[in-house]
mmCIF file of C-alpha atoms in Angstrom:
data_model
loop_
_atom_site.group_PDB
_atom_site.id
_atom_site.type_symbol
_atom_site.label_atom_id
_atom_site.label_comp_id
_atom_site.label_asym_id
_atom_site.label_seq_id
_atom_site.Cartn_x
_atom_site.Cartn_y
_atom_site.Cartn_z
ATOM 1 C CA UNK A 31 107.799 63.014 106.586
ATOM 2 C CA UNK A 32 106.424 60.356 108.832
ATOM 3 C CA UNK A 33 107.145 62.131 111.960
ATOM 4 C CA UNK A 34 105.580 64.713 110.776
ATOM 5 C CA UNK A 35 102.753 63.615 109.809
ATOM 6 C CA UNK A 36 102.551 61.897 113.111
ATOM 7 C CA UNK A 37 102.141 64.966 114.708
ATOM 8 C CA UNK A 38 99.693 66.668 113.230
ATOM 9 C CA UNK A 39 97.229 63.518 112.446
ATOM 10 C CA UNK A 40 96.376 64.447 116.493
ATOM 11 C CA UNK A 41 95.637 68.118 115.622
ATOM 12 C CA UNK A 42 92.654 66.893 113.327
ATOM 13 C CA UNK A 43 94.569 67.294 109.685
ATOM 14 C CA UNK A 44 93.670 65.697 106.584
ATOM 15 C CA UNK A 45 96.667 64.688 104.504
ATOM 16 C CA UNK A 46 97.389 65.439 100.465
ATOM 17 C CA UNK A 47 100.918 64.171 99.845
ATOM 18 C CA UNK A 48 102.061 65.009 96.595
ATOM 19 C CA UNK A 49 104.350 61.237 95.301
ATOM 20 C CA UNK A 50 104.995 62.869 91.775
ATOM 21 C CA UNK A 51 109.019 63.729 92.985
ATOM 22 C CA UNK A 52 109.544 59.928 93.801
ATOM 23 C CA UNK A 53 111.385 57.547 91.751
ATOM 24 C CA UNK A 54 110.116 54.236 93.215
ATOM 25 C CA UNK A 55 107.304 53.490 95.452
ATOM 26 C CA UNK A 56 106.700 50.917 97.533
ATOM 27 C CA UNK A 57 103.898 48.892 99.325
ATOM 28 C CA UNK A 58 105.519 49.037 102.512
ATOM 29 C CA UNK A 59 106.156 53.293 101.883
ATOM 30 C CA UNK A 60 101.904 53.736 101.220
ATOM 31 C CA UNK A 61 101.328 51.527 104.478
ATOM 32 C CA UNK A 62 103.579 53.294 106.482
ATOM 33 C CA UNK A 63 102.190 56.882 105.345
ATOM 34 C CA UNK A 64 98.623 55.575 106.379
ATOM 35 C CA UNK A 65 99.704 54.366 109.583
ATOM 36 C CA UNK A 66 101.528 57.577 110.191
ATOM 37 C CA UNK A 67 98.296 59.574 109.417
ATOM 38 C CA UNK A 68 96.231 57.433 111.817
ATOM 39 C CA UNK A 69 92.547 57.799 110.904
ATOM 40 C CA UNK A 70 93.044 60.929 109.307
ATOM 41 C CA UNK A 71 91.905 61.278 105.500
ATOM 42 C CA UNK A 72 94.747 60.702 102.763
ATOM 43 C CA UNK A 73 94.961 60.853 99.578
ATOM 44 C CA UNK A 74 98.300 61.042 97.375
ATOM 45 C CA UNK A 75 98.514 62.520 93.898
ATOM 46 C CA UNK A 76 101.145 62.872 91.324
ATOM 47 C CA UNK A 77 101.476 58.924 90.377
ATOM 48 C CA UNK A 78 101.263 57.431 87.209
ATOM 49 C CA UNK A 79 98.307 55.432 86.295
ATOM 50 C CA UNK A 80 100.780 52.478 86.061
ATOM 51 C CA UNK A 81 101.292 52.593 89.811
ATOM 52 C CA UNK A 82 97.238 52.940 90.648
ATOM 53 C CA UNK A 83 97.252 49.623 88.597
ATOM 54 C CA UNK A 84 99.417 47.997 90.290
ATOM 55 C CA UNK A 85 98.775 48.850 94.273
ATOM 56 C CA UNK A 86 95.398 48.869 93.818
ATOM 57 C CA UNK A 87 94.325 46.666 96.077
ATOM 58 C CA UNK A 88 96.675 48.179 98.880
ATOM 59 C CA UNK A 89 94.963 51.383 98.589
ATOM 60 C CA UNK A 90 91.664 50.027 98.412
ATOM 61 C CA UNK A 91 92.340 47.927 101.675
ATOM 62 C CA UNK A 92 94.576 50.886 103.352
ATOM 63 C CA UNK A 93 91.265 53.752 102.467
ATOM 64 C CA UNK A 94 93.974 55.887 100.923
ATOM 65 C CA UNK A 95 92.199 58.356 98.652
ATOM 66 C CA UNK A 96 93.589 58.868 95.093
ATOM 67 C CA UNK A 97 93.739 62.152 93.530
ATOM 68 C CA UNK A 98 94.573 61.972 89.578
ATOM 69 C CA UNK A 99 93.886 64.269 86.356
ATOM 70 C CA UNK A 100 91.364 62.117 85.201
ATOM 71 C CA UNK A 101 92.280 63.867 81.185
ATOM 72 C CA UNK A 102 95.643 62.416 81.751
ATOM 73 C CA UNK A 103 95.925 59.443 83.750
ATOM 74 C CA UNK A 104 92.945 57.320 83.583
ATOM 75 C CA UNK A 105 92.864 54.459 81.042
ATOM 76 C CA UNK A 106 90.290 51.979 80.215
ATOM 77 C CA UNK A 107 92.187 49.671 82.848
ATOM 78 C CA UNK A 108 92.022 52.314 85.777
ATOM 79 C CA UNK A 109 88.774 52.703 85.266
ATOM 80 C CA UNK A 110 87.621 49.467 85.341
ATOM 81 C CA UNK A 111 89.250 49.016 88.852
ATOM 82 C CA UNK A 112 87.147 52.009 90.156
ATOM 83 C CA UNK A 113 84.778 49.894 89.148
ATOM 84 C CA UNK A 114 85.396 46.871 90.553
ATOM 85 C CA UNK A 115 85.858 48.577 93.550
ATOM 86 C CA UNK A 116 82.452 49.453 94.449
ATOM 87 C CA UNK A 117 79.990 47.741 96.022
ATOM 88 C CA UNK A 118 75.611 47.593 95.920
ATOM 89 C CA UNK A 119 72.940 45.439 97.611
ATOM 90 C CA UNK A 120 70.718 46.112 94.684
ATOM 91 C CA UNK A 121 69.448 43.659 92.587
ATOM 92 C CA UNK A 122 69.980 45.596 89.730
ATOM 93 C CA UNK A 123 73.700 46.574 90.502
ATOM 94 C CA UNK A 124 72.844 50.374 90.102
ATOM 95 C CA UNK A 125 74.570 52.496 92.655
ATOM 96 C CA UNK A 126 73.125 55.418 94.611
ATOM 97 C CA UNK A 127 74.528 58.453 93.092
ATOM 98 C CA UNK A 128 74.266 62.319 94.860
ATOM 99 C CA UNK A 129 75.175 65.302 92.164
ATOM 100 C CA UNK A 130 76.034 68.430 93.637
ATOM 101 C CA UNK A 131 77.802 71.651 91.878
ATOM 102 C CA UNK A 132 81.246 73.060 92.698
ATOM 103 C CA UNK A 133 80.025 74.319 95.866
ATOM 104 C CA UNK A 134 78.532 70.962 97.085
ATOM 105 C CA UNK A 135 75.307 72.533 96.459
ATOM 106 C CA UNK A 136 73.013 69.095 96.078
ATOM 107 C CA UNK A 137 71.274 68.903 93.212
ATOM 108 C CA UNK A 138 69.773 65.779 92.523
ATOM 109 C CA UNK A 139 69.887 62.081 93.313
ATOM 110 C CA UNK A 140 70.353 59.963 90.622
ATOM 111 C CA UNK A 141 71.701 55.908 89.866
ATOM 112 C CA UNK A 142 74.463 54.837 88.187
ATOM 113 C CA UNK A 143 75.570 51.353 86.564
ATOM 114 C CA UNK A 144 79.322 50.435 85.925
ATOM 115 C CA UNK A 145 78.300 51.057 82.242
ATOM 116 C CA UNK A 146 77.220 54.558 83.048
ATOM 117 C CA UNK A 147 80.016 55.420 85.236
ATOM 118 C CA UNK A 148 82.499 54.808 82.148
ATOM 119 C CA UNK A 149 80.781 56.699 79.933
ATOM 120 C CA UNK A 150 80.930 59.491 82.361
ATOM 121 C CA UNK A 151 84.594 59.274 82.408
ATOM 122 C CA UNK A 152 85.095 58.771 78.642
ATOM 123 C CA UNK A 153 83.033 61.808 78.287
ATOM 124 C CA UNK A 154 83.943 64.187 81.054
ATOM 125 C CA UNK A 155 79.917 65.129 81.761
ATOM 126 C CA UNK A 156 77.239 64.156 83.770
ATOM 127 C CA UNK A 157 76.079 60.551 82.754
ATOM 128 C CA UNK A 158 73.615 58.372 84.611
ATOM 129 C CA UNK A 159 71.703 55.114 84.158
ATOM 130 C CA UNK A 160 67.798 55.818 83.742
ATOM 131 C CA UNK A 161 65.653 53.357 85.445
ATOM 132 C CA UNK A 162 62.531 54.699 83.500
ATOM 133 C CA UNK A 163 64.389 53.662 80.486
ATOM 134 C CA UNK A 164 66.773 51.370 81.261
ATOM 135 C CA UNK A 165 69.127 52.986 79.122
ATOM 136 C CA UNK A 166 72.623 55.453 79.518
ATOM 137 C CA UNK A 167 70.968 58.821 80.394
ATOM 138 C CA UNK A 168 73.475 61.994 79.219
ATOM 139 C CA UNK A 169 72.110 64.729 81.489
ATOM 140 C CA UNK A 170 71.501 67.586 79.113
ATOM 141 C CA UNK A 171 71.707 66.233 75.968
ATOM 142 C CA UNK A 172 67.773 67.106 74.834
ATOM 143 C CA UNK A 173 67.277 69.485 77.558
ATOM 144 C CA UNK A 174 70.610 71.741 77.015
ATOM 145 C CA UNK A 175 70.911 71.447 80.330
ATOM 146 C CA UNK A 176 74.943 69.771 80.111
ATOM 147 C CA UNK A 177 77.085 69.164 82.970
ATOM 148 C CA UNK A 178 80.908 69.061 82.598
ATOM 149 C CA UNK A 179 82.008 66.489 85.184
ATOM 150 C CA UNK A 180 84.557 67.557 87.671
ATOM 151 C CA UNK A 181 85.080 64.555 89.942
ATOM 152 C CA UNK A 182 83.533 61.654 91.330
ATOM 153 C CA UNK A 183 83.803 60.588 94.862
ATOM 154 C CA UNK A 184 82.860 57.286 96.862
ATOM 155 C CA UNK A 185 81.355 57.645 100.108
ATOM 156 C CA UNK A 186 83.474 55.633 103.194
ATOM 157 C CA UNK A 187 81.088 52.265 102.577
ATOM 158 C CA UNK A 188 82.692 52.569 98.587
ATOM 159 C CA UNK A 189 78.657 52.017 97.825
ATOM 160 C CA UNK A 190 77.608 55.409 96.845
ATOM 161 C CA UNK A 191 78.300 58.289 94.231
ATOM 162 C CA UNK A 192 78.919 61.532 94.581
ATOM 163 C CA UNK A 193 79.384 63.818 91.327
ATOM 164 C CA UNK A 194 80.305 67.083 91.495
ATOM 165 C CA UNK A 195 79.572 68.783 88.046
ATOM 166 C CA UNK A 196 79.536 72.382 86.408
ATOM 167 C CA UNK A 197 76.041 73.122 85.539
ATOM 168 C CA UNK A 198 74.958 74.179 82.453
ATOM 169 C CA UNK A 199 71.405 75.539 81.248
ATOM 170 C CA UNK A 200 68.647 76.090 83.736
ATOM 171 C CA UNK A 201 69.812 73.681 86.356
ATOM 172 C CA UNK A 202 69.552 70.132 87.169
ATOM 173 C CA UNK A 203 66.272 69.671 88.150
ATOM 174 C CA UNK A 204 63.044 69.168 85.371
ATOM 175 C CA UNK A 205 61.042 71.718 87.028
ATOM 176 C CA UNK A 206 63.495 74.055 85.446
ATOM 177 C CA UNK A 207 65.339 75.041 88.909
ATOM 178 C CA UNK A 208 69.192 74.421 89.924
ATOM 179 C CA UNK A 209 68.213 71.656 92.453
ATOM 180 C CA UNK A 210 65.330 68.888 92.613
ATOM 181 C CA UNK A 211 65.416 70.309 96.287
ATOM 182 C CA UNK A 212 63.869 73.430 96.359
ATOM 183 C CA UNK A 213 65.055 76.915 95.671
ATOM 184 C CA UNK A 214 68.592 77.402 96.399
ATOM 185 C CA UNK A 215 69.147 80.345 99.473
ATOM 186 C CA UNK A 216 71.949 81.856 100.992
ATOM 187 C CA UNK A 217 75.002 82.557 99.927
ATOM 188 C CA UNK A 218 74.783 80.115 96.389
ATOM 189 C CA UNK A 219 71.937 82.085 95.208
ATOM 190 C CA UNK A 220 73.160 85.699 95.854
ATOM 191 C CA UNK A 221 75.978 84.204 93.746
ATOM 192 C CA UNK A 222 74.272 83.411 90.834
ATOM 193 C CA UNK A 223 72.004 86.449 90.814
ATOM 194 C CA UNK A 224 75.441 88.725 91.070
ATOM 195 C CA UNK A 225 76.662 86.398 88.266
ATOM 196 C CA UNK A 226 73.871 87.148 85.952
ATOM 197 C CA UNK A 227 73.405 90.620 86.923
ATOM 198 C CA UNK A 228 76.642 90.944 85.196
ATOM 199 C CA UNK A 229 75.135 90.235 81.759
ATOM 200 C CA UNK A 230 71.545 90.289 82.108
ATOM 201 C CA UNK A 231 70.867 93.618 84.435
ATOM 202 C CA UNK A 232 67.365 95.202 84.464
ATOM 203 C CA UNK A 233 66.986 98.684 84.456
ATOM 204 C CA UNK A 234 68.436 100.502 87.455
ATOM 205 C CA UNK A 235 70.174 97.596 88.961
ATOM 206 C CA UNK A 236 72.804 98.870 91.508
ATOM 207 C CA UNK A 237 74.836 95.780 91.147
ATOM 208 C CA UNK A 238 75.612 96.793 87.283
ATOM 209 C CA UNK A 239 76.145 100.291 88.830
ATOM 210 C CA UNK A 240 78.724 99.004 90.815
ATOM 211 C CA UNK A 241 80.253 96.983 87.778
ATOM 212 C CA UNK A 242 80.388 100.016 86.031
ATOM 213 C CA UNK A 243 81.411 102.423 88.734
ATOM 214 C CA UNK A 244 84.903 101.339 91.023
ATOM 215 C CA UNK A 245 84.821 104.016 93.039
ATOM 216 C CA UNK A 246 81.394 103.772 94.075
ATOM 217 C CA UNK A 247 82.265 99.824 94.957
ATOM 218 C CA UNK A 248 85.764 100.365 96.195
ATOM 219 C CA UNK A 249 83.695 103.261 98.805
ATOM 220 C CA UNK A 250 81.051 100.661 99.466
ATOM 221 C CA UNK A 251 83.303 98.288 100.191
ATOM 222 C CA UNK A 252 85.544 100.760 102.721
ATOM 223 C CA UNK A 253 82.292 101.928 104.164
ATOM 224 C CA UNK A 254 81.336 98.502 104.956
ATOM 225 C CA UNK A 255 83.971 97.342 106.774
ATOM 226 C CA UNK A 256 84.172 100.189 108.801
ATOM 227 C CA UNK A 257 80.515 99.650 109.941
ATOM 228 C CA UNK A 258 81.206 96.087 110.685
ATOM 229 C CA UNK A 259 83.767 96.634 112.880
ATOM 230 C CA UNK A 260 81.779 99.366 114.688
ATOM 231 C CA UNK A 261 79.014 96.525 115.412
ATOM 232 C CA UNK A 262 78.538 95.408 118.693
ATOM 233 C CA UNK A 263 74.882 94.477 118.686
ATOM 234 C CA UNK A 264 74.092 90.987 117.414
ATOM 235 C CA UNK A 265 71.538 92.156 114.733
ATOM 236 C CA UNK A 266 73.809 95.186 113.725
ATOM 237 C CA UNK A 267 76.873 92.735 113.155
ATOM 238 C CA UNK A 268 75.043 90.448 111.123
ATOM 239 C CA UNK A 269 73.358 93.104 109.221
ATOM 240 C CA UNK A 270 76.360 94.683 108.429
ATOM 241 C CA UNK A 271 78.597 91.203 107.793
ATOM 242 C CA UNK A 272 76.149 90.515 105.219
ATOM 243 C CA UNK A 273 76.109 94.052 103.377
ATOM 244 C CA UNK A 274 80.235 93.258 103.317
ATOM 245 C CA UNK A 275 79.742 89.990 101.808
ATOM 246 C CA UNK A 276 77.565 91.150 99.115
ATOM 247 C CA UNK A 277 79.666 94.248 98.025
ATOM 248 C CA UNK A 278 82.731 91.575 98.390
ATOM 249 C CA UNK A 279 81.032 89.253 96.166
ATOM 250 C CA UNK A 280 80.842 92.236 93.501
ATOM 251 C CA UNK A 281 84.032 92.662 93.558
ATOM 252 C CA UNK A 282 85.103 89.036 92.965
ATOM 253 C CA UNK A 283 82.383 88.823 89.925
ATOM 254 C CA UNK A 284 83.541 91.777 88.280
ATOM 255 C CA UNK A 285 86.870 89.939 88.051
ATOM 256 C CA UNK A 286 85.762 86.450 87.107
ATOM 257 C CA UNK A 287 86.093 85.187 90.520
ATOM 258 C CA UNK A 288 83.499 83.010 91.559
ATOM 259 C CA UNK A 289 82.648 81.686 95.524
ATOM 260 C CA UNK A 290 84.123 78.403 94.854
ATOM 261 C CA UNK A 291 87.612 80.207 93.891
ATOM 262 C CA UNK A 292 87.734 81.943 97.052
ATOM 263 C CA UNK A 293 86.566 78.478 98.886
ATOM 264 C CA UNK A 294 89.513 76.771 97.083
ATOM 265 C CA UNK A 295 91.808 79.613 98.560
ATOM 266 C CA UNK A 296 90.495 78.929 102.139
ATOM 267 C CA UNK A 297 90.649 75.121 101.461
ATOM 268 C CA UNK A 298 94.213 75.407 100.450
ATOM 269 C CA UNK A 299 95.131 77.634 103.238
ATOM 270 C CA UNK A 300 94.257 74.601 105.639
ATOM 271 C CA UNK A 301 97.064 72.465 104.221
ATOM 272 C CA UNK A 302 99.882 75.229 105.853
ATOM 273 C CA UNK A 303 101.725 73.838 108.531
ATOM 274 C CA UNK A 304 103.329 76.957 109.327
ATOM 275 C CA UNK A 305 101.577 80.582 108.408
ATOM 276 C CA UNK A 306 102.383 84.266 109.165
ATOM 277 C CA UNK A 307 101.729 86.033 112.517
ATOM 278 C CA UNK A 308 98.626 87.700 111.255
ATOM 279 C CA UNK A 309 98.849 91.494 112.735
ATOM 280 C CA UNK A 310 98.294 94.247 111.398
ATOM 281 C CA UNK A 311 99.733 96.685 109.379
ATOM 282 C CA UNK A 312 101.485 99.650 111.170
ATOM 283 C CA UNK A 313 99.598 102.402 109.028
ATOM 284 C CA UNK A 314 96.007 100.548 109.998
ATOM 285 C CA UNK A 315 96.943 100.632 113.988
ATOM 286 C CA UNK A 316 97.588 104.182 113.423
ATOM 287 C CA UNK A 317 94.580 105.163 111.413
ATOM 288 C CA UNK A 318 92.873 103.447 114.575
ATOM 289 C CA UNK A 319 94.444 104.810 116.941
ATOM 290 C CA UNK A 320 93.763 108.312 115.393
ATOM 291 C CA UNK A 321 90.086 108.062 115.134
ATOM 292 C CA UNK A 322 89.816 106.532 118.761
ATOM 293 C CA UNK A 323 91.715 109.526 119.966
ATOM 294 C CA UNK A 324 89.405 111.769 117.578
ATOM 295 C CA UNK A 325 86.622 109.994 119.201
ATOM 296 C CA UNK A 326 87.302 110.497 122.757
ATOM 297 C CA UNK A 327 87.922 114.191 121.725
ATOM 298 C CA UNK A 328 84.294 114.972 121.102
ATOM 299 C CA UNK A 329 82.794 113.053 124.000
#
């Protein structure tokens, strides 16, 4: 495992390695998987909240990440390490906290106390410390607006926040919009208005006409591709990459599959250390080479 690792800490990697298989782990087996990785991230998983108790400090000093099911594993104890952990130059001990959505979409800057940060565990949801009020704030609970908290993250200094949240109601920010930051662009909000074409289509919408019709989108999609690869122009291939993304994005909506699944897919794909060649299928190079022949045929 060490050699291994080793190797591919010069190829850029990030390291995951999953612990839950061992019977008995050392100090001298976490120090010797960091030096391994060189100054590439890791984190391990599958240990027992016993063992984050008791290395603690070697992980802390070591930068090895921690990845646990925070409904299983974490206990009043664990948390109060996290914690302890973490570090401000503020006089009033609040820390610097960035919320963002699944896709790291930013939506706000907040604080949060030690206090705050436990609650937010206990609770699973967004909870912050209002300075206004000097009081626990539990994002949503008179607005509607309710996050379900999906993991927190400290920044390389371990003196900043990051909480990355499912977001309920109208979004995050007062103004009634996802973000405090402006309208959200790109690829996020074609996402969400796909997502809510789904149950709340106008009239004539030709998204809901491709829920409702699979040929039609299963054509669409077909079409598309074709044109892409036909694309040579700069303007022409990004025209057409972008019809194919939106037709593709259809098709993952009409089966409950949202953006951040498919990220997860390509995140995951990342972590293979050996993958498949990658050509293509025999019947595809022949379809190809038909048409091309076709092609040259009617020049």
């Amino acid at each position: 495992v060490f050699s291994e690792i080793h190797k591919l800490n010069k190829m850029g990697f990030f390291f995951l390695v999953n612990l839950k298989a061992a019977s008995k782990i050392e100090e001298a087996f976490i120090t010797r998987l960091k030096e391994s990785s060189g100054n590439q991230e890791l984190t391990i998983s599958g240990v027992e909240s016993s063992f984050l108790f008791s290395h603690f400090s070697i992980l802390d000093k070591l930068k090895v990440r921690v990845e646990v099911d925070s409904k299983v594993y974490l206990t009043e104890e664990i948390i109060n390490i996290f914690c302890s952990s973490l570090k401000t130059d503020r006089t009033d001990g609040l820390f610097v906290t960035v919320v963002t959505n699944e896709q790291r979409l930013v939506l706000g800057q907040v604080y949060s106390s030690k206090e705050s940060i436990k609650k937010a565990f206990e609770m699973q949801r967004g909870v912050y410390w209002s300075r206004s009020r000097n009081q626990l704030w539990i994002k949503g609970e008179t607005s509607g607006a309710v996050q379900e908290l999906l993991k927190i993250e400290v920044d390389c200094d371990m003196d900043s926040l990051l909480f990355m949240v499912k977001q309920g109601g109208v979004g995050f920010c007062h103004l009634n919009r996802l973000s405090c930051y402006g309208e959200v662009t790109g690829l996020a909000a074609l996402t969400n208005t796909i997502m809510d074409r789904k149950i709340n289509a106008p009239p004539g919408s030709y998204t809901k006409r491709l829920f409702d019709d699979p040929l039609l989108l299963k054509a669409k999609i077909l079409e598309e591709a074709n044109e892409l690869c036909e694309a040579t122009e700069k303007s022409h291939v990004i025209a057409e990459a972008a019809d194919l993304i939106y037709f593709a994005l259809v098709k993952c909506a009409k089966h409950g599959i949202t953006i951040t699944d498919v990220e997860s897919e390509l995140d995951g794909r990342t972590l293979k250390v050996t993958r498949r060649r990658g050509d293509a299928k025999d019947h595809i190079l022949k379809q190809i080479s038909e048409q091309e022949k076709k092609d040259k045929g009617t020049q």
